[in-house]
């Protein structure tokens, strides 16, 4: 069982409204999203594209529902943009997040990412950094990590399909290279599974340096179909590769055991990119909430 005093439970809004595919869930307002999260029993939310950019407006709506923001996606371009430009946007995001209650920010390096290219099979031909790019990437992340720390925030890095940190070798090199006092891991069970990694093995190896966790389930028959049909990442979403915990094939009991035994303190977030017209967001949020309560006590 997980300790409610150490571990909080959040939900990502992507099951209601998809920022990368605006037609998915465009009818769902941010107030509806927050209300349904609260109704399903979640106290935290990650930031979605439909959410207000005025931090005072968002915090007001969160407070009404007894909620707070627990993280936001931040796209870094450390390989393809001047560092100063990335840092300026990073500081703005940290200020917004901190005001709305978050202690972490989730960074994903989007230079050369294939995750948004509809003509690119997600399981093929992703970009691989050379040694010089690794140095630039790690140096930039360490600098951003220091900026976050000075602001009272924690930088967590999101390994992700189609990006420069996807494979086990890349995750290992990343973790061995960054400053362990400044840069931490955002672990995602779904992206491990999609990349044909063992999520229990990866989390077990790095739980001590993990500060944010995405609980994402995968339908492995759909993943196999994605490989066979050469789907893009967005096609994989539309075709149901992802789902909420307890509705797919990921070994969550193994993941929960590691979280419990490690004494992890932080947030675990249910995240599942699905078409809300096919997977009712409130229904699936409640399904995940019930599963997590039964398996963790949260």
Short mmCIF file of C-alpha atoms in Angstrom, two decimals:
data_model
loop_
_atom_site.label_atom_id
_atom_site.label_comp_id
_atom_site.label_asym_id
_atom_site.label_seq_id
_atom_site.Cartn_x
_atom_site.Cartn_y
_atom_site.Cartn_z
CA UNK A 1 0.00 0.00 0.00
CA UNK A 2 1.16 3.53 -0.76
CA UNK A 3 1.41 6.21 1.93
CA UNK A 4 -1.11 8.99 1.27
CA UNK A 5 1.12 11.36 3.22
CA UNK A 6 3.93 10.82 0.71
CA UNK A 7 2.21 10.02 -2.58
CA UNK A 8 -0.53 12.11 -4.20
CA UNK A 9 -2.67 11.18 -7.18
CA UNK A 10 -3.18 13.32 -10.26
CA UNK A 11 -4.70 13.08 -13.71
CA UNK A 12 -3.58 14.40 -17.08
CA UNK A 13 -6.19 16.22 -19.18
CA UNK A 14 -5.09 14.55 -22.42
CA UNK A 15 -7.85 11.95 -22.16
CA UNK A 16 -10.40 14.76 -22.49
CA UNK A 17 -8.65 16.98 -25.00
CA UNK A 18 -5.56 16.28 -27.09
CA UNK A 19 -3.19 19.20 -27.66
CA UNK A 20 -1.49 17.49 -30.63
CA UNK A 21 -4.76 16.59 -32.38
CA UNK A 22 -7.18 19.49 -31.76
CA UNK A 23 -10.18 17.61 -33.16
CA UNK A 24 -10.01 15.12 -30.29
CA UNK A 25 -12.13 16.50 -27.49
CA UNK A 26 -12.42 20.08 -28.75
CA UNK A 27 -15.90 20.22 -27.20
CA UNK A 28 -14.52 19.66 -23.68
CA UNK A 29 -13.87 22.89 -21.76
CA UNK A 30 -11.18 23.18 -19.11
CA UNK A 31 -13.82 23.71 -16.43
CA UNK A 32 -15.51 20.46 -17.39
CA UNK A 33 -12.16 18.67 -17.39
CA UNK A 34 -11.24 19.91 -13.90
CA UNK A 35 -14.72 19.20 -12.55
CA UNK A 36 -14.74 15.64 -13.85
CA UNK A 37 -11.23 15.02 -12.48
CA UNK A 38 -12.39 16.20 -9.06
CA UNK A 39 -15.59 14.15 -9.32
CA UNK A 40 -13.52 11.05 -10.07
CA UNK A 41 -11.43 11.64 -6.96
CA UNK A 42 -8.23 13.27 -8.20
CA UNK A 43 -6.58 16.15 -6.35
CA UNK A 44 -3.96 17.06 -8.95
CA UNK A 45 -3.94 17.92 -12.64
CA UNK A 46 -1.25 18.44 -15.20
CA UNK A 47 -1.61 21.47 -17.48
CA UNK A 48 -3.46 21.10 -20.77
CA UNK A 49 -3.51 23.37 -23.79
CA UNK A 50 -7.13 24.33 -23.08
CA UNK A 51 -6.27 25.62 -19.61
CA UNK A 52 -6.13 29.38 -18.96
CA UNK A 53 -2.75 31.03 -19.48
CA UNK A 54 -3.65 33.48 -16.70
CA UNK A 55 -2.29 31.77 -13.58
CA UNK A 56 -4.71 33.60 -11.27
CA UNK A 57 -7.74 32.43 -13.25
CA UNK A 58 -6.52 28.83 -13.29
CA UNK A 59 -5.67 28.82 -9.59
CA UNK A 60 -9.12 30.16 -8.75
CA UNK A 61 -10.77 27.27 -10.64
CA UNK A 62 -8.41 24.76 -9.02
CA UNK A 63 -9.11 26.08 -5.53
CA UNK A 64 -12.86 25.79 -6.11
CA UNK A 65 -12.39 22.06 -6.66
CA UNK A 66 -9.75 21.42 -3.99
CA UNK A 67 -7.12 20.74 -6.63
CA UNK A 68 -3.66 21.91 -7.63
CA UNK A 69 -1.40 21.68 -10.67
CA UNK A 70 1.24 18.96 -10.27
CA UNK A 71 3.25 19.28 -13.50
CA UNK A 72 3.32 20.61 -17.02
CA UNK A 73 4.97 19.48 -20.23
CA UNK A 74 7.81 21.76 -21.30
CA UNK A 75 9.29 21.39 -24.78
CA UNK A 76 13.02 22.09 -24.72
CA UNK A 77 15.03 22.61 -27.91
CA UNK A 78 18.53 22.49 -26.46
CA UNK A 79 19.97 21.03 -29.66
CA UNK A 80 18.37 23.42 -32.13
CA UNK A 81 17.74 26.75 -30.36
CA UNK A 82 19.99 29.14 -28.42
CA UNK A 83 20.12 28.14 -24.75
CA UNK A 84 19.08 31.62 -23.61
CA UNK A 85 15.85 31.37 -25.59
CA UNK A 86 14.98 28.01 -24.02
CA UNK A 87 15.82 29.27 -20.53
CA UNK A 88 13.59 32.33 -20.84
CA UNK A 89 10.57 30.16 -21.70
CA UNK A 90 11.52 27.68 -18.99
CA UNK A 91 11.51 30.39 -16.31
CA UNK A 92 8.03 31.54 -17.39
CA UNK A 93 6.73 27.99 -17.15
CA UNK A 94 8.29 27.45 -13.72
CA UNK A 95 6.76 30.67 -12.39
CA UNK A 96 3.31 29.66 -13.67
CA UNK A 97 3.55 26.14 -12.26
CA UNK A 98 4.81 27.20 -8.85
CA UNK A 99 1.95 29.68 -8.47
CA UNK A 100 -0.56 26.92 -9.26
CA UNK A 101 0.89 24.50 -6.72
CA UNK A 102 3.36 22.38 -8.66
CA UNK A 103 6.79 21.41 -7.36
CA UNK A 104 8.05 19.86 -10.60
CA UNK A 105 8.26 20.65 -14.29
CA UNK A 106 8.40 17.91 -16.94
CA UNK A 107 10.90 18.57 -19.72
CA UNK A 108 11.01 16.74 -23.04
CA UNK A 109 13.68 17.48 -25.65
CA UNK A 110 11.77 18.14 -28.86
CA UNK A 111 14.66 18.79 -31.22
CA UNK A 112 14.24 16.31 -34.10
CA UNK A 113 11.24 14.66 -32.41
CA UNK A 114 9.10 12.48 -34.69
CA UNK A 115 6.15 12.15 -32.32
CA UNK A 116 4.03 14.73 -34.15
CA UNK A 117 4.82 13.69 -37.74
CA UNK A 118 1.84 11.87 -39.22
CA UNK A 119 3.89 10.32 -42.03
CA UNK A 120 6.59 8.96 -39.69
CA UNK A 121 6.20 5.45 -38.22
CA UNK A 122 6.83 5.97 -34.51
CA UNK A 123 8.77 2.73 -34.15
CA UNK A 124 11.20 3.52 -36.97
CA UNK A 125 14.06 5.91 -37.77
CA UNK A 126 14.11 8.19 -34.75
CA UNK A 127 16.97 10.67 -34.37
CA UNK A 128 20.11 9.51 -32.54
CA UNK A 129 22.39 12.10 -30.94
CA UNK A 130 26.14 12.11 -31.56
CA UNK A 131 28.63 12.73 -28.72
CA UNK A 132 28.77 16.49 -29.32
CA UNK A 133 24.97 16.71 -29.18
CA UNK A 134 24.89 14.65 -26.00
CA UNK A 135 27.29 17.13 -24.40
CA UNK A 136 25.18 20.09 -25.47
CA UNK A 137 21.98 18.39 -24.32
CA UNK A 138 23.34 17.43 -20.89
CA UNK A 139 24.98 20.83 -20.32
CA UNK A 140 21.73 22.61 -21.15
CA UNK A 141 19.64 20.35 -18.92
CA UNK A 142 22.01 20.86 -15.99
CA UNK A 143 21.72 24.62 -16.43
CA UNK A 144 17.92 24.42 -16.53
CA UNK A 145 17.99 22.15 -13.50
CA UNK A 146 19.95 24.77 -11.57
CA UNK A 147 17.47 27.47 -12.64
CA UNK A 148 14.58 25.30 -11.43
CA UNK A 149 16.28 24.53 -8.12
CA UNK A 150 16.95 28.22 -7.48
CA UNK A 151 13.24 28.86 -8.03
CA UNK A 152 12.21 26.13 -5.59
CA UNK A 153 11.23 23.73 -8.39
CA UNK A 154 12.53 20.36 -9.61
CA UNK A 155 13.33 19.53 -13.23
CA UNK A 156 12.13 16.07 -14.25
CA UNK A 157 12.97 14.71 -17.69
CA UNK A 158 10.39 12.76 -19.69
CA UNK A 159 11.74 9.90 -21.82
CA UNK A 160 9.32 9.72 -24.75
CA UNK A 161 8.64 7.88 -27.99
CA UNK A 162 10.11 9.54 -31.06
CA UNK A 163 12.56 11.70 -29.11
CA UNK A 164 16.29 11.60 -28.49
CA UNK A 165 15.76 9.76 -25.18
CA UNK A 166 13.59 6.73 -25.91
CA UNK A 167 15.65 3.53 -25.71
CA UNK A 168 17.06 1.86 -22.61
CA UNK A 169 20.58 2.76 -23.73
CA UNK A 170 19.58 6.40 -24.08
CA UNK A 171 17.85 6.47 -20.70
CA UNK A 172 20.93 4.89 -19.10
CA UNK A 173 23.31 7.35 -20.76
CA UNK A 174 21.08 10.27 -19.80
CA UNK A 175 20.93 9.20 -16.16
CA UNK A 176 24.68 8.61 -16.05
CA UNK A 177 25.46 12.01 -17.60
CA UNK A 178 23.21 14.60 -15.93
CA UNK A 179 23.89 16.12 -12.52
CA UNK A 180 21.95 13.93 -10.04
CA UNK A 181 21.37 16.95 -7.80
CA UNK A 182 19.77 19.03 -10.55
CA UNK A 183 18.06 16.76 -13.10
CA UNK A 184 15.66 13.93 -12.25
CA UNK A 185 13.56 11.37 -14.09
CA UNK A 186 9.93 11.58 -15.09
CA UNK A 187 9.13 7.89 -15.41
CA UNK A 188 6.40 6.85 -17.85
CA UNK A 189 5.20 3.24 -17.80
CA UNK A 190 3.55 3.56 -21.20
CA UNK A 191 6.51 4.95 -23.08
CA UNK A 192 8.74 2.25 -21.60
CA UNK A 193 6.32 -0.41 -22.79
CA UNK A 194 5.87 1.13 -26.25
CA UNK A 195 9.65 1.24 -26.67
CA UNK A 196 9.81 -2.50 -25.81
CA UNK A 197 11.45 -1.82 -22.44
CA UNK A 198 10.50 -3.45 -19.14
CA UNK A 199 8.96 -0.62 -17.10
CA UNK A 200 9.48 -2.48 -13.82
CA UNK A 201 13.18 -2.87 -14.60
CA UNK A 202 13.61 0.80 -15.57
CA UNK A 203 11.76 2.14 -12.55
CA UNK A 204 13.55 -0.27 -10.24
CA UNK A 205 16.87 0.98 -11.52
CA UNK A 206 16.07 4.69 -11.20
CA UNK A 207 13.34 5.09 -8.56
CA UNK A 208 15.83 6.87 -6.28
CA UNK A 209 16.20 9.62 -8.88
CA UNK A 210 12.56 9.72 -9.99
CA UNK A 211 10.49 12.74 -8.95
CA UNK A 212 7.36 12.33 -11.08
CA UNK A 213 5.54 9.27 -12.42
CA UNK A 214 3.09 8.78 -15.29
CA UNK A 215 0.86 5.73 -14.92
CA UNK A 216 -0.05 4.86 -18.48
CA UNK A 217 -1.31 1.47 -19.62
CA UNK A 218 -0.79 -0.07 -23.06
CA UNK A 219 -2.84 -2.47 -25.13
CA UNK A 220 -0.07 -4.68 -26.45
CA UNK A 221 -2.16 -6.06 -29.31
CA UNK A 222 -2.60 -2.49 -30.54
CA UNK A 223 1.13 -1.82 -30.15
CA UNK A 224 1.84 -4.91 -32.26
CA UNK A 225 -0.60 -3.57 -34.84
CA UNK A 226 1.19 -0.20 -34.75
CA UNK A 227 4.44 -1.95 -35.57
CA UNK A 228 2.86 -4.07 -38.30
CA UNK A 229 0.93 -1.21 -39.91
CA UNK A 230 3.75 1.34 -39.39
CA UNK A 231 1.54 3.82 -37.56
CA UNK A 232 2.74 7.25 -36.50
CA UNK A 233 2.56 8.16 -32.82
CA UNK A 234 -0.67 10.11 -33.38
CA UNK A 235 -2.19 7.26 -35.39
CA UNK A 236 -1.25 4.96 -32.52
CA UNK A 237 -3.19 7.22 -30.15
CA UNK A 238 -6.25 7.27 -32.41
CA UNK A 239 -6.15 3.50 -32.74
CA UNK A 240 -6.17 2.83 -29.01
CA UNK A 241 -2.61 1.89 -28.10
CA UNK A 242 -2.88 3.77 -24.79
CA UNK A 243 -5.35 3.36 -21.96
CA UNK A 244 -5.67 3.94 -18.21
CA UNK A 245 -4.09 1.68 -15.58
CA UNK A 246 -5.90 -1.63 -15.20
CA UNK A 247 -7.30 -1.61 -18.73
CA UNK A 248 -4.20 -2.88 -20.55
CA UNK A 249 -1.19 -5.13 -20.17
CA UNK A 250 1.36 -3.21 -18.06
CA UNK A 251 2.49 -4.87 -14.79
CA UNK A 252 1.34 -2.14 -12.42
CA UNK A 253 1.58 -4.29 -9.31
CA UNK A 254 5.32 -4.53 -9.95
CA UNK A 255 5.48 -0.76 -10.39
CA UNK A 256 3.44 -0.08 -7.25
CA UNK A 257 5.68 -2.40 -5.23
CA UNK A 258 8.78 -0.43 -6.24
CA UNK A 259 7.10 2.87 -5.38
CA UNK A 260 6.03 1.53 -1.98
CA UNK A 261 9.36 -0.05 -1.02
CA UNK A 262 11.41 2.97 -2.14
CA UNK A 263 9.56 5.45 0.04
CA UNK A 264 8.95 7.61 -3.06
CA UNK A 265 7.54 11.04 -2.27
CA UNK A 266 5.76 12.87 -5.04
CA UNK A 267 2.87 12.59 -7.44
CA UNK A 268 1.70 9.68 -9.58
CA UNK A 269 -0.39 10.78 -12.53
CA UNK A 270 -2.86 8.78 -14.58
CA UNK A 271 -2.27 9.61 -18.23
CA UNK A 272 -3.83 8.01 -21.28
CA UNK A 273 -3.99 9.56 -24.74
CA UNK A 274 -7.32 8.34 -26.08
CA UNK A 275 -10.09 9.54 -28.36
CA UNK A 276 -12.73 10.85 -25.92
CA UNK A 277 -15.45 9.99 -28.41
CA UNK A 278 -14.48 6.32 -28.04
CA UNK A 279 -13.30 6.30 -24.41
CA UNK A 280 -15.50 8.50 -22.22
CA UNK A 281 -12.98 10.51 -20.16
CA UNK A 282 -14.98 10.53 -16.90
CA UNK A 283 -15.70 6.81 -17.16
CA UNK A 284 -12.04 5.98 -17.72
CA UNK A 285 -10.88 8.38 -15.01
CA UNK A 286 -13.19 6.61 -12.56
CA UNK A 287 -12.07 3.20 -13.80
CA UNK A 288 -8.43 4.12 -13.18
CA UNK A 289 -9.26 5.66 -9.79
CA UNK A 290 -10.98 2.45 -8.65
CA UNK A 291 -8.10 0.27 -9.87
CA UNK A 292 -5.45 2.40 -8.13
CA UNK A 293 -7.45 2.51 -4.88
CA UNK A 294 -7.77 -1.27 -4.88
CA UNK A 295 -4.10 -1.87 -5.69
CA UNK A 296 -2.39 0.89 -3.68
CA UNK A 297 -4.79 2.23 -1.06
CA UNK A 298 -4.51 5.75 -2.46
#
